[in-house]
């Protein structure tokens, strides 16, 4: 049963990585070009925001690769080893990097008063709200992962103690 579950999870991780790759290559640049075509004053912001969006998706992909590695460790019954901590740290680092990107976008939207808005400014307010929520969510997720890493450490220590007793 456990190998079936990890197989399904690995398929989901692979699909998520491929979907992210499609987004990085096709969707993000295409949507940005479409927005600039609809509202030309966005042109100076197109390239920097495309780069940040692609980097944000890359952070998610790095975390997914680490999840893949952790799933392999679960299959081998080696999840309570030092190697697992490396992969958990990779996920935490990728989460913090993505949160840093969204925090930078948040600061830019707050500080740059020259950002054009097509209508009454609600688009800017919506983008700012999304950036704030994404930043807060990323930081909260990173803190949760740090907590879970501590639990993994305790479980690994307990397994080490139990193996010494037996």
CSV table of C-alpha atoms in Angstrom, one decimal:
chain,number,residue,atom,x,y,z
A,1,UNK,CA,0.0,0.0,0.0
A,2,UNK,CA,2.8,2.5,0.9
A,3,UNK,CA,4.6,2.0,-2.4
A,4,UNK,CA,1.3,2.7,-4.3
A,5,UNK,CA,0.8,5.9,-2.3
A,6,UNK,CA,4.4,7.1,-3.0
A,7,UNK,CA,4.0,6.2,-6.7
A,8,UNK,CA,0.8,8.3,-6.9
A,9,UNK,CA,2.5,11.1,-5.0
A,10,UNK,CA,5.5,11.0,-7.3
A,11,UNK,CA,3.2,11.2,-10.3
A,12,UNK,CA,1.6,14.3,-8.8
A,13,UNK,CA,5.0,15.8,-8.1
A,14,UNK,CA,6.2,15.1,-11.7
A,15,UNK,CA,3.0,16.7,-13.1
A,16,UNK,CA,3.4,19.7,-10.9
A,17,UNK,CA,7.1,20.2,-12.0
A,18,UNK,CA,6.1,19.8,-15.7
A,19,UNK,CA,3.1,22.2,-15.2
A,20,UNK,CA,5.5,24.7,-13.7
A,21,UNK,CA,7.9,24.4,-16.6
A,22,UNK,CA,5.0,25.0,-19.0
A,23,UNK,CA,4.1,28.1,-17.0
A,24,UNK,CA,7.6,29.4,-17.0
A,25,UNK,CA,8.0,28.9,-20.7
A,26,UNK,CA,4.6,29.7,-22.1
A,27,UNK,CA,2.1,31.1,-19.7
A,28,UNK,CA,4.0,33.7,-17.7
A,29,UNK,CA,5.6,35.4,-20.8
A,30,UNK,CA,2.4,35.1,-22.8
A,31,UNK,CA,0.2,36.7,-20.1
A,32,UNK,CA,2.8,39.5,-19.6
A,33,UNK,CA,2.9,40.2,-23.3
A,34,UNK,CA,-0.9,40.3,-23.4
A,35,UNK,CA,-1.1,42.7,-20.5
A,36,UNK,CA,1.5,45.0,-22.2
A,37,UNK,CA,-0.4,44.8,-25.4
A,38,UNK,CA,-3.7,45.8,-23.6
A,39,UNK,CA,-2.0,48.5,-21.6
A,40,UNK,CA,1.3,49.7,-23.0
A,41,UNK,CA,2.4,51.7,-19.9
A,42,UNK,CA,3.1,48.4,-18.3
A,43,UNK,CA,6.0,47.7,-20.7
A,44,UNK,CA,8.8,48.8,-18.4
A,45,UNK,CA,7.6,46.4,-15.8
A,46,UNK,CA,7.1,43.4,-18.1
A,47,UNK,CA,10.7,41.9,-18.0
A,48,UNK,CA,11.4,42.3,-14.3
A,49,UNK,CA,8.1,40.9,-13.3
A,50,UNK,CA,8.4,38.0,-15.7
A,51,UNK,CA,11.8,37.2,-14.3
A,52,UNK,CA,10.5,37.3,-10.7
A,53,UNK,CA,7.5,35.1,-11.6
A,54,UNK,CA,9.7,32.5,-13.3
A,55,UNK,CA,12.1,32.5,-10.3
A,56,UNK,CA,9.1,32.1,-8.0
A,57,UNK,CA,7.9,29.0,-9.9
A,58,UNK,CA,11.5,27.7,-9.9
A,59,UNK,CA,11.5,27.9,-6.1
A,60,UNK,CA,8.4,25.7,-6.1
A,61,UNK,CA,10.1,23.3,-8.4
A,62,UNK,CA,13.1,23.1,-6.2
A,63,UNK,CA,10.8,22.2,-3.3
A,64,UNK,CA,9.1,19.6,-5.3
A,65,UNK,CA,12.4,18.0,-6.2
A,66,UNK,CA,13.2,17.8,-2.5
A,67,UNK,CA,9.7,16.2,-1.9
A,68,UNK,CA,10.6,13.6,-4.6
A,69,UNK,CA,13.8,12.8,-2.7
A,70,UNK,CA,12.0,12.5,0.6
A,71,UNK,CA,9.4,10.2,-1.0
A,72,UNK,CA,12.3,8.0,-2.2
A,73,UNK,CA,13.6,8.0,1.4
A,74,UNK,CA,10.2,6.9,2.7
A,75,UNK,CA,10.2,4.0,0.2
A,76,UNK,CA,13.6,2.9,1.5
A,77,UNK,CA,12.6,3.4,5.2
A,78,UNK,CA,15.4,5.9,5.5
A,79,UNK,CA,13.4,9.0,6.4
A,80,UNK,CA,14.9,9.3,9.9
A,81,UNK,CA,18.5,9.9,8.7
A,82,UNK,CA,20.7,13.0,8.4
A,83,UNK,CA,20.0,13.1,4.6
A,84,UNK,CA,16.4,13.8,5.2
A,85,UNK,CA,17.3,17.0,7.1
A,86,UNK,CA,19.1,18.2,4.0
A,87,UNK,CA,16.0,17.8,1.9
A,88,UNK,CA,13.8,19.4,4.5
A,89,UNK,CA,16.2,22.3,4.7
A,90,UNK,CA,16.1,22.6,0.9
A,91,UNK,CA,12.3,23.0,1.1
A,92,UNK,CA,12.6,25.6,3.8
A,93,UNK,CA,15.1,27.5,1.8
A,94,UNK,CA,13.0,27.4,-1.4
A,95,UNK,CA,10.0,28.6,0.6
A,96,UNK,CA,11.9,31.5,2.1
A,97,UNK,CA,13.4,32.4,-1.3
A,98,UNK,CA,9.9,32.5,-2.8
A,99,UNK,CA,8.7,34.6,0.2
A,100,UNK,CA,11.6,37.0,-0.3
A,101,UNK,CA,10.6,37.4,-4.0
A,102,UNK,CA,7.0,38.2,-3.0
A,103,UNK,CA,8.1,40.5,-0.3
A,104,UNK,CA,10.2,42.4,-2.8
A,105,UNK,CA,7.2,42.7,-5.1
A,106,UNK,CA,5.1,43.9,-2.1
A,107,UNK,CA,7.6,46.6,-1.3
A,108,UNK,CA,7.8,47.7,-5.0
A,109,UNK,CA,4.1,48.0,-5.2
A,110,UNK,CA,4.0,50.0,-2.0
A,111,UNK,CA,6.9,52.3,-2.8
A,112,UNK,CA,6.7,53.0,-6.5
A,113,UNK,CA,4.0,55.6,-7.0
A,114,UNK,CA,4.6,55.7,-10.7
A,115,UNK,CA,3.1,52.3,-11.5
A,116,UNK,CA,0.3,53.0,-14.0
A,117,UNK,CA,-3.2,51.7,-13.5
A,118,UNK,CA,-5.7,51.3,-16.3
A,119,UNK,CA,-8.8,52.5,-14.4
A,120,UNK,CA,-9.4,53.4,-10.8
A,121,UNK,CA,-6.4,51.8,-9.2
A,122,UNK,CA,-8.2,48.7,-8.0
A,123,UNK,CA,-5.8,46.5,-10.1
A,124,UNK,CA,-2.9,47.9,-8.1
A,125,UNK,CA,-4.7,47.3,-4.9
A,126,UNK,CA,-5.6,43.7,-5.9
A,127,UNK,CA,-1.9,43.0,-6.9
A,128,UNK,CA,-0.7,44.5,-3.6
A,129,UNK,CA,-3.2,42.4,-1.6
A,130,UNK,CA,-2.1,39.3,-3.4
A,131,UNK,CA,1.5,40.0,-2.8
A,132,UNK,CA,0.9,40.7,0.9
A,133,UNK,CA,-1.1,37.5,1.3
A,134,UNK,CA,1.4,35.4,-0.6
A,135,UNK,CA,4.3,36.7,1.4
A,136,UNK,CA,2.5,36.1,4.7
A,137,UNK,CA,1.5,32.6,3.5
A,138,UNK,CA,5.0,31.7,2.5
A,139,UNK,CA,6.5,32.9,5.8
A,140,UNK,CA,3.8,30.9,7.7
A,141,UNK,CA,4.6,27.8,5.6
A,142,UNK,CA,8.3,28.2,6.3
A,143,UNK,CA,7.7,28.5,10.0
A,144,UNK,CA,5.5,25.4,9.9
A,145,UNK,CA,8.2,23.5,8.1
A,146,UNK,CA,10.8,24.6,10.7
A,147,UNK,CA,8.4,23.2,13.4
A,148,UNK,CA,8.0,19.9,11.5
A,149,UNK,CA,11.8,19.7,11.1
A,150,UNK,CA,12.1,19.8,14.9
A,151,UNK,CA,9.6,17.0,15.1
A,152,UNK,CA,11.6,15.0,12.5
A,153,UNK,CA,14.7,15.6,14.6
A,154,UNK,CA,13.0,14.2,17.7
A,155,UNK,CA,11.6,11.2,15.8
A,156,UNK,CA,15.1,10.5,14.4
A,157,UNK,CA,16.6,10.7,17.9
A,158,UNK,CA,14.0,8.3,19.3
A,159,UNK,CA,14.6,5.9,16.5
A,160,UNK,CA,18.4,6.0,17.2
A,161,UNK,CA,17.8,5.4,20.9
A,162,UNK,CA,15.4,2.5,20.1
A,163,UNK,CA,17.9,0.9,17.7
A,164,UNK,CA,20.6,1.1,20.4
A,165,UNK,CA,18.3,-0.6,22.9
A,166,UNK,CA,17.3,-3.4,20.6
